[in-house]
PDB file of C-alpha atoms and ligand atoms in Angstrom:
ATOM      1  CA  MET A 316      -3.183  15.027  14.641  1.00 92.00           C
ATOM      2  CA  LYS A 317      -0.639  12.382  15.747  1.00 96.00           C
ATOM      3  CA  ILE A 318       0.404  10.483  12.605  1.00 97.00           C
ATOM      4  CA  LEU A 319       2.570   7.378  12.037  1.00 98.00           C
ATOM      5  CA  LEU A 320       4.074   7.017   8.556  1.00 98.00           C
ATOM      6  CA  VAL A 321       4.657   3.370   7.604  1.00 98.00           C
ATOM      7  CA  ALA A 322       6.876   2.315   4.688  1.00 99.00           C
ATOM      8  CA  ALA A 323       8.472  -0.983   3.698  1.00 99.00           C
ATOM      9  CA  THR A 324      11.891   0.465   2.868  1.00 98.00           C
ATOM     10  CA  GLU A 325      13.828   3.554   3.890  1.00 98.00           C
ATOM     11  CA  LEU A 326      14.383   4.305   0.184  1.00 98.00           C
ATOM     12  CA  GLU A 327      10.665   4.974  -0.271  1.00 98.00           C
ATOM     13  CA  ILE A 328      10.601   7.790   2.325  1.00 98.00           C
ATOM     14  CA  ALA A 329      14.236   8.946   2.298  1.00 98.00           C
ATOM     15  CA  ASP A 330      13.388  12.306   0.697  1.00 98.00           C
ATOM     16  CA  SER A 331      10.837  13.061   3.449  1.00 98.00           C
ATOM     17  CA  ILE A 332      12.811  12.145   6.568  1.00 97.00           C
ATOM     18  CA  SER A 333      13.880  15.760   7.163  1.00 96.00           C
ATOM     19  CA  SER A 334      10.181  16.761   6.919  1.00 96.00           C
ATOM     20  CA  PHE A 335       9.256  14.110   9.512  1.00 96.00           C
ATOM     21  CA  GLN A 336      11.821  15.676  11.830  1.00 95.00           C
ATOM     22  CA  GLU A 337      10.652  19.231  11.039  1.00 94.00           C
ATOM     23  CA  PHE A 338       6.993  18.334  11.670  1.00 94.00           C
ATOM     24  CA  ASP A 339       7.758  16.020  14.625  1.00 95.00           C
ATOM     25  CA  THR A 340       6.078  13.071  12.894  1.00 97.00           C
ATOM     26  CA  ASP A 341       6.901   9.434  13.729  1.00 98.00           C
ATOM     27  CA  TYR A 342       7.792   6.957  11.007  1.00 98.00           C
ATOM     28  CA  LEU A 343       8.286   3.195  10.871  1.00 98.00           C
ATOM     29  CA  VAL A 344      10.287   1.218   8.295  1.00 98.00           C
ATOM     30  CA  THR A 345       8.913  -2.335   8.418  1.00 98.00           C
ATOM     31  CA  GLY A 346      10.848  -4.309   5.820  1.00 98.00           C
ATOM     32  CA  VAL A 347       9.314  -5.746   2.657  1.00 98.00           C
ATOM     33  CA  GLY A 348       6.280  -8.033   2.740  1.00 98.00           C
ATOM     34  CA  MET A 349       3.187  -8.802   4.786  1.00 98.00           C
ATOM     35  CA  VAL A 350       4.887 -10.716   7.593  1.00 98.00           C
ATOM     36  CA  ALA A 351       7.496  -8.010   8.231  1.00 98.00           C
ATOM     37  CA  THR A 352       4.802  -5.305   8.076  1.00 99.00           C
ATOM     38  CA  ALA A 353       2.459  -7.012  10.519  1.00 98.00           C
ATOM     39  CA  TYR A 354       5.256  -7.786  12.972  1.00 98.00           C
ATOM     40  CA  ALA A 355       6.804  -4.315  12.953  1.00 98.00           C
ATOM     41  CA  MET A 356       3.461  -2.525  13.212  1.00 98.00           C
ATOM     42  CA  GLY A 357       2.121  -4.813  15.940  1.00 98.00           C
ATOM     43  CA  LYS A 358       5.273  -4.327  17.997  1.00 98.00           C
ATOM     44  CA  HIS A 359       5.300  -0.545  17.564  1.00 98.00           C
ATOM     45  CA  LEU A 360       1.570  -0.022  18.151  1.00 98.00           C
ATOM     46  CA  ALA A 361       1.623  -2.078  21.350  1.00 97.00           C
ATOM     47  CA  ASN A 362       3.310   0.900  23.026  1.00 97.00           C
ATOM     48  CA  ASN A 363       2.338   3.883  20.860  1.00 98.00           C
ATOM     49  CA  LYS A 364      -1.054   5.358  19.986  1.00 98.00           C
ATOM     50  CA  TYR A 365      -1.875   7.444  16.877  1.00 98.00           C
ATOM     51  CA  ASP A 366      -4.793   9.375  15.401  1.00 97.00           C
ATOM     52  CA  LEU A 367      -3.883   8.205  11.875  1.00 97.00           C
ATOM     53  CA  LEU A 368      -1.673   5.567  10.261  1.00 98.00           C
ATOM     54  CA  VAL A 369      -0.405   6.366   6.747  1.00 98.00           C
ATOM     55  CA  ASN A 370       1.118   3.639   4.550  1.00 98.00           C
ATOM     56  CA  VAL A 371       3.166   4.973   1.656  1.00 98.00           C
ATOM     57  CA  GLY A 372       5.148   3.137  -0.995  1.00 98.00           C
ATOM     58  CA  ILE A 373       5.561   2.278  -4.619  1.00 98.00           C
ATOM     59  CA  ALA A 374       3.400  -0.250  -6.478  1.00 98.00           C
ATOM     60  CA  GLY A 375       2.831  -2.003  -9.749  1.00 98.00           C
ATOM     61  CA  THR A 376      -0.289  -1.362 -11.845  1.00 98.00           C
ATOM     62  CA  PHE A 377      -2.354  -3.723 -13.986  1.00 97.00           C
ATOM     63  CA  ASN A 378      -3.567  -0.817 -16.135  1.00 97.00           C
ATOM     64  CA  PRO A 379      -1.256  -0.092 -19.107  1.00 96.00           C
ATOM     65  CA  ALA A 380      -2.853   3.378 -19.376  1.00 97.00           C
ATOM     66  CA  ASP A 381      -1.568   4.424 -15.942  1.00 97.00           C
ATOM     67  CA  GLU A 382       1.305   6.898 -15.965  1.00 98.00           C
ATOM     68  CA  MET A 383       4.466   5.994 -14.078  1.00 98.00           C
ATOM     69  CA  GLY A 384       4.653   8.167 -10.967  1.00 98.00           C
ATOM     70  CA  SER A 385       0.913   8.677 -10.640  1.00 98.00           C
ATOM     71  CA  VAL A 386      -0.116   8.730  -6.996  1.00 98.00           C
ATOM     72  CA  LYS A 387      -3.186   6.759  -5.933  1.00 98.00           C
ATOM     73  CA  ARG A 388      -5.240   6.257  -2.797  1.00 98.00           C
ATOM     74  CA  ILE A 389      -5.845   2.569  -2.112  1.00 98.00           C
ATOM     75  CA  VAL A 390      -9.310   2.227  -0.602  1.00 98.00           C
ATOM     76  CA  SER A 391      -9.536  -1.580  -0.588  1.00 98.00           C
ATOM     77  CA  ASP A 392      -6.781  -4.183  -0.554  1.00 98.00           C
ATOM     78  CA  ARG A 393      -6.834  -7.984  -0.694  1.00 98.00           C
ATOM     79  CA  ILE A 394      -4.373 -10.543   0.651  1.00 98.00           C
ATOM     80  CA  PHE A 395      -3.910 -12.369  -2.633  1.00 98.00           C
ATOM     81  CA  ASP A 396      -4.315 -16.154  -2.699  1.00 97.00           C
ATOM     82  CA  LEU A 397      -5.325 -16.540   0.957  1.00 98.00           C
ATOM     83  CA  GLY A 398      -7.408 -19.700   0.918  1.00 98.00           C
ATOM     84  CA  ALA A 399      -7.296 -23.246  -0.422  1.00 98.00           C
ATOM     85  CA  GLU A 400      -6.899 -24.855  -3.819  1.00 97.00           C
ATOM     86  CA  THR A 401      -9.829 -27.019  -4.872  1.00 97.00           C
ATOM     87  CA  LYS A 402     -10.087 -29.584  -7.674  1.00 96.00           C
ATOM     88  CA  ASP A 403     -11.204 -26.918 -10.160  1.00 92.00           C
ATOM     89  CA  GLY A 404     -10.159 -23.649  -8.645  1.00 92.00           C
ATOM     90  CA  PHE A 405      -9.747 -21.696  -5.447  1.00 96.00           C
ATOM     91  CA  MET A 406     -11.733 -21.273  -2.245  1.00 97.00           C
ATOM     92  CA  PRO A 407     -11.119 -17.961  -0.460  1.00 97.00           C
ATOM     93  CA  ILE A 408     -10.542 -17.801   3.292  1.00 98.00           C
ATOM     94  CA  GLU A 409     -14.040 -16.281   3.653  1.00 98.00           C
ATOM     95  CA  GLU A 410     -15.610 -19.484   2.295  1.00 98.00           C
ATOM     96  CA  LEU A 411     -13.358 -21.647   4.421  1.00 98.00           C
ATOM     97  CA  GLY A 412     -14.715 -19.787   7.439  1.00 98.00           C
ATOM     98  CA  PHE A 413     -11.338 -18.722   8.799  1.00 98.00           C
ATOM     99  CA  GLY A 414     -11.522 -14.953   8.463  1.00 97.00           C
ATOM    100  CA  LYS A 415     -11.244 -12.529   5.580  1.00 98.00           C
ATOM    101  CA  SER A 416      -8.824 -11.383   2.931  1.00 98.00           C
ATOM    102  CA  ILE A 417     -10.169  -7.936   1.983  1.00 98.00           C
ATOM    103  CA  TYR A 418      -9.394  -4.869   4.086  1.00 98.00           C
ATOM    104  CA  GLN A 419     -10.366  -1.241   3.643  1.00 98.00           C
ATOM    105  CA  GLU A 420      -9.108   2.250   4.277  1.00 98.00           C
ATOM    106  CA  ARG A 421     -10.394   3.454   7.652  1.00 98.00           C
ATOM    107  CA  LEU A 422     -11.545   7.068   7.997  1.00 97.00           C
ATOM    108  CA  PRO A 423     -14.527   6.931  10.364  1.00 93.00           C
ATOM    109  CA  GLY A 424     -16.007  10.444  10.409  1.00 91.00           C
ATOM    110  CA  ILE A 425     -12.611  11.961   9.562  1.00 91.00           C
ATOM    111  CA  SER A 426     -12.034  14.392   6.690  1.00 90.00           C
ATOM    112  CA  LEU A 427      -8.428  14.747   5.582  1.00 93.00           C
ATOM    113  CA  GLY A 428      -9.246  17.456   3.032  1.00 91.00           C
ATOM    114  CA  GLN A 429      -8.440  17.899  -0.627  1.00 91.00           C
ATOM    115  CA  HIS A 430      -4.888  16.619  -0.468  1.00 91.00           C
ATOM    116  CA  ILE A 431      -6.282  13.112  -0.063  1.00 95.00           C
ATOM    117  CA  ASP A 432      -9.731  13.645  -1.650  1.00 94.00           C
ATOM    118  CA  LEU A 433      -8.217  14.671  -4.986  1.00 95.00           C
ATOM    119  CA  LEU A 434      -6.187  11.473  -5.373  1.00 98.00           C
ATOM    120  CA  LYS A 435      -7.591   8.870  -7.722  1.00 98.00           C
ATOM    121  CA  LYS A 436      -9.020   5.925  -5.765  1.00 98.00           C
ATOM    122  CA  SER A 437      -7.876   2.414  -6.544  1.00 98.00           C
ATOM    123  CA  THR A 438      -8.153  -1.139  -5.276  1.00 98.00           C
ATOM    124  CA  ALA A 439      -5.102  -3.352  -4.783  1.00 98.00           C
ATOM    125  CA  ILE A 440      -3.881  -6.851  -4.158  1.00 98.00           C
ATOM    126  CA  THR A 441      -1.034  -7.670  -1.799  1.00 98.00           C
ATOM    127  CA  VAL A 442       1.250 -10.515  -2.829  1.00 98.00           C
ATOM    128  CA  ASN A 443       4.133 -12.568  -1.480  1.00 98.00           C
ATOM    129  CA  ARG A 444       5.309 -13.361  -5.003  1.00 98.00           C
ATOM    130  CA  VAL A 445       5.373 -10.387  -7.382  1.00 98.00           C
ATOM    131  CA  HIS A 446       3.647 -11.312 -10.635  1.00 98.00           C
ATOM    132  CA  GLY A 447       6.172 -11.472 -13.462  1.00 98.00           C
ATOM    133  CA  ARG A 448       5.056 -14.176 -15.879  1.00 97.00           C
ATOM    134  CA  ASN A 449       2.674 -13.501 -18.801  1.00 97.00           C
ATOM    135  CA  SER A 450       0.593 -16.631 -18.261  1.00 96.00           C
ATOM    136  CA  SER A 451      -0.233 -15.828 -14.613  1.00 96.00           C
ATOM    137  CA  ILE A 452      -0.782 -12.118 -15.351  1.00 97.00           C
ATOM    138  CA  GLU A 453      -3.202 -12.893 -18.212  1.00 96.00           C
ATOM    139  CA  GLN A 454      -5.119 -15.244 -15.929  1.00 94.00           C
ATOM    140  CA  LEU A 455      -5.274 -12.636 -13.188  1.00 95.00           C
ATOM    141  CA  ARG A 456      -6.448  -9.831 -15.493  1.00 94.00           C
ATOM    142  CA  LYS A 457      -9.645 -11.827 -16.107  1.00 94.00           C
ATOM    143  CA  THR A 458     -10.630 -11.545 -12.452  1.00 94.00           C
ATOM    144  CA  LEU A 459      -9.277  -8.144 -11.368  1.00 96.00           C
ATOM    145  CA  PRO A 460     -10.681  -4.684 -12.054  1.00 94.00           C
ATOM    146  CA  LEU A 461      -8.436  -2.916 -14.599  1.00 91.00           C
ATOM    147  CA  ASP A 462      -7.791  -0.186 -12.078  1.00 92.00           C
ATOM    148  CA  CYS A 463      -5.951  -2.400  -9.611  1.00 98.00           C
ATOM    149  CA  LEU A 464      -2.478  -2.032  -8.094  1.00 98.00           C
ATOM    150  CA  GLU A 465      -0.123  -4.628  -6.626  1.00 98.00           C
ATOM    151  CA  SER A 466       2.098  -4.251  -3.571  1.00 98.00           C
ATOM    152  CA  MET A 467       3.709  -6.541  -1.023  1.00 99.00           C
ATOM    153  CA  GLU A 468       2.411  -4.855   2.151  1.00 98.00           C
ATOM    154  CA  GLY A 469      -0.842  -2.914   1.740  1.00 99.00           C
ATOM    155  CA  ALA A 470      -3.417  -5.437   2.966  1.00 99.00           C
ATOM    156  CA  ALA A 471      -1.262  -6.338   5.975  1.00 99.00           C
ATOM    157  CA  PHE A 472      -1.109  -2.640   6.866  1.00 99.00           C
ATOM    158  CA  PHE A 473      -4.922  -2.366   6.727  1.00 99.00           C
ATOM    159  CA  TYR A 474      -5.238  -5.608   8.698  1.00 98.00           C
ATOM    160  CA  VAL A 475      -3.161  -4.239  11.573  1.00 98.00           C
ATOM    161  CA  ALA A 476      -5.048  -0.906  11.484  1.00 98.00           C
ATOM    162  CA  GLU A 477      -8.317  -2.820  11.797  1.00 98.00           C
ATOM    163  CA  GLU A 478      -7.020  -4.941  14.666  1.00 98.00           C
ATOM    164  CA  GLN A 479      -5.849  -1.757  16.422  1.00 98.00           C
ATOM    165  CA  ASN A 480      -9.090   0.059  15.572  1.00 98.00           C
ATOM    166  CA  CYS A 481      -7.046   2.973  14.233  1.00 98.00           C
ATOM    167  CA  PRO A 482      -7.834   5.271  11.268  1.00 98.00           C
ATOM    168  CA  ALA A 483      -5.626   4.428   8.299  1.00 98.00           C
ATOM    169  CA  ILE A 484      -4.940   5.412   4.698  1.00 98.00           C
ATOM    170  CA  GLN A 485      -2.665   3.932   2.032  1.00 98.00           C
ATOM    171  CA  VAL A 486      -1.107   6.009  -0.727  1.00 98.00           C
ATOM    172  CA  ARG A 487       1.136   4.562  -3.443  1.00 98.00           C
ATOM    173  CA  ALA A 488       2.943   5.860  -6.511  1.00 98.00           C
ATOM    174  CA  ILE A 489       3.175   3.647  -9.567  1.00 98.00           C
ATOM    175  CA  SER A 490       6.690   2.449 -10.378  1.00 98.00           C
ATOM    176  CA  ASN A 491       5.894  -0.238 -12.940  1.00 98.00           C
ATOM    177  CA  LEU A 492       3.378  -2.089 -15.014  1.00 98.00           C
ATOM    178  CA  VAL A 493       2.711  -5.621 -13.795  1.00 98.00           C
ATOM    179  CA  GLU A 494       4.172  -7.435 -16.791  1.00 97.00           C
ATOM    180  CA  GLU A 495       6.783 -10.071 -17.608  1.00 97.00           C
ATOM    181  CA  ARG A 496       9.591  -9.268 -15.201  1.00 94.00           C
ATOM    182  CA  ASN A 497      11.788  -6.540 -16.696  1.00 94.00           C
ATOM    183  CA  VAL A 498      13.150  -4.157 -14.083  1.00 93.00           C
ATOM    184  CA  SER A 499      14.631  -1.901 -16.792  1.00 95.00           C
ATOM    185  CA  HIS A 500      11.032  -0.798 -17.544  1.00 96.00           C
ATOM    186  CA  TRP A 501      10.475   0.378 -13.965  1.00 97.00           C
ATOM    187  CA  ASP A 502      10.616   4.077 -13.132  1.00 98.00           C
ATOM    188  CA  ILE A 503      11.356   3.994  -9.413  1.00 98.00           C
ATOM    189  CA  PRO A 504      12.961   7.500  -9.312  1.00 98.00           C
ATOM    190  CA  LYS A 505       9.806   9.126 -10.780  1.00 98.00           C
ATOM    191  CA  ALA A 506       7.547   7.152  -8.422  1.00 98.00           C
ATOM    192  CA  LEU A 507       9.662   8.129  -5.411  1.00 98.00           C
ATOM    193  CA  HIS A 508       9.711  11.778  -6.457  1.00 98.00           C
ATOM    194  CA  GLU A 509       5.921  11.988  -6.866  1.00 98.00           C
ATOM    195  CA  LEU A 510       5.244   9.968  -3.709  1.00 98.00           C
ATOM    196  CA  ASN A 511       7.467  12.156  -1.558  1.00 98.00           C
ATOM    197  CA  SER A 512       6.105  15.417  -3.048  1.00 98.00           C
ATOM    198  CA  TRP A 513       2.619  14.241  -2.130  1.00 98.00           C
ATOM    199  CA  LEU A 514       3.745  13.138   1.327  1.00 98.00           C
ATOM    200  CA  GLN A 515       5.466  16.404   2.189  1.00 97.00           C
ATOM    201  CA  GLY A 516       2.363  18.373   1.160  1.00 96.00           C
ATOM    202  CA  PHE A 517       0.203  16.088   3.276  1.00 97.00           C
ATOM    203  CA  LEU A 518       2.449  16.472   6.330  1.00 96.00           C
ATOM    204  CA  ARG A 519       2.483  20.268   5.993  1.00 94.00           C
ATOM    205  CA  LEU A 520      -1.327  20.280   6.172  1.00 93.00           C
ATOM    206  CA  HIS A 521      -1.640  17.750   8.992  1.00 91.00           C
ATOM    207  CA  ARG A 522       1.319  18.577  11.260  1.00 79.00           C
ATOM    208  CA  LYS A 523       0.677  18.238  15.004  1.00 67.00           C
TER     209      LYS A 523
HETATM  210  O1  LIG B  96      13.347  -6.895  -8.589  1.00 96.32           O
HETATM  211  C1  LIG B  96      12.145  -7.178  -8.568  1.00 96.32           C
HETATM  212  O2  LIG B  96      11.630  -8.025  -9.317  1.00 96.32           O
HETATM  213  C2  LIG B  96      11.268  -6.447  -7.620  1.00 96.32           C
HETATM  214  C3  LIG B  96       9.955  -6.813  -7.570  1.00 96.32           C
HETATM  215  C4  LIG B  96       9.092  -6.144  -6.693  1.00 96.32           C
HETATM  216  C5  LIG B  96       9.549  -5.088  -5.915  1.00 96.32           C
HETATM  217  C6  LIG B  96      10.885  -4.736  -6.006  1.00 96.32           C
HETATM  218  C7  LIG B  96      11.420  -3.608  -5.226  1.00 96.32           C
HETATM  219  O3  LIG B  96      12.587  -3.343  -5.221  1.00 96.32           O
HETATM  220  C8  LIG B  96      10.573  -2.716  -4.455  1.00 96.32           C
HETATM  221  C9  LIG B  96       9.947  -3.327  -3.223  1.00 96.32           C
HETATM  222  C10 LIG B  96       8.618  -2.635  -2.893  1.00 96.32           C
HETATM  223  O4  LIG B  96       7.948  -2.204  -4.043  1.00 96.32           O
HETATM  224  C11 LIG B  96       6.587  -2.499  -4.016  1.00 96.32           C
HETATM  225  N1  LIG B  96       6.274  -2.877  -5.393  1.00 96.32           N
HETATM  226  C12 LIG B  96       6.619  -2.129  -6.468  1.00 96.32           C
HETATM  227  N2  LIG B  96       6.166  -2.676  -7.584  1.00 96.32           N
HETATM  228  C13 LIG B  96       5.525  -3.805  -7.259  1.00 96.32           C
HETATM  229  C14 LIG B  96       4.849  -4.794  -8.026  1.00 96.32           C
HETATM  230  O5  LIG B  96       4.724  -4.749  -9.258  1.00 96.32           O
HETATM  231  N3  LIG B  96       4.323  -5.831  -7.334  1.00 96.32           N
HETATM  232  C15 LIG B  96       4.409  -5.913  -5.998  1.00 96.32           C
HETATM  233  N4  LIG B  96       5.054  -4.997  -5.229  1.00 96.32           N
HETATM  234  C16 LIG B  96       5.600  -3.942  -5.856  1.00 96.32           C
HETATM  235  C17 LIG B  96       6.415  -3.550  -2.927  1.00 96.32           C
HETATM  236  O6  LIG B  96       5.390  -3.147  -2.062  1.00 96.32           O
HETATM  237  C18 LIG B  96       7.758  -3.621  -2.203  1.00 96.32           C
HETATM  238  O7  LIG B  96       7.694  -3.169  -0.904  1.00 96.32           O
HETATM  239  C19 LIG B  96      11.745  -5.398  -6.847  1.00 96.32           C
END
């Protein structure tokens, strides 16, 4: 199976780069955010074809019960705030008639086995501005499922996979609770360790 690993930063996959070389697997570092992700993927996929795209990274969680470092499979991801403000609220892009904001994992008739099946499934939102103020987080909690993650790339990754009609999965390890900004609470080393352990196991099973 020809796989492309996609990550926002080199830091997120640094511990697996020797495995990519060992298993002859391509990887793409896009830069942080939806615009950088869509541009880098579109450019790369114009000249390269894959059987599976895999987006990996760290993420924030809205669920205080989630353990730092836990690895989740994002099955549905929404471009947050894509739409228009109205007098009393918000009109999503779907209602405006200009497209959609929710994108899904894509595994048409493909089984990737237990290594992916055993991961806990989650939904996510993808943001340009990381939530870090109590008032906006409290507001958001009223509308989101508790089991929801936040990243800065995921929905853009699924968008490009859909445009390219290519199978795609997204796997993220939790580095922080979405709370009032306090980076000292984040556990990026644990998230990176768990993410890369998962990734190396996955590559071993799905090498070319
Ligand atoms: O310093 C900060 O406030 C800060 C905020 C968000 C992310 C970072 C990073 O250094 C990592 C960038 C990377 O991490 C993903 N990520 C991790 N946690 C979250 C989150 O709570 N909300 C949104 N994105 C998150 C994101 O996908 C970035 O690519 C520093």
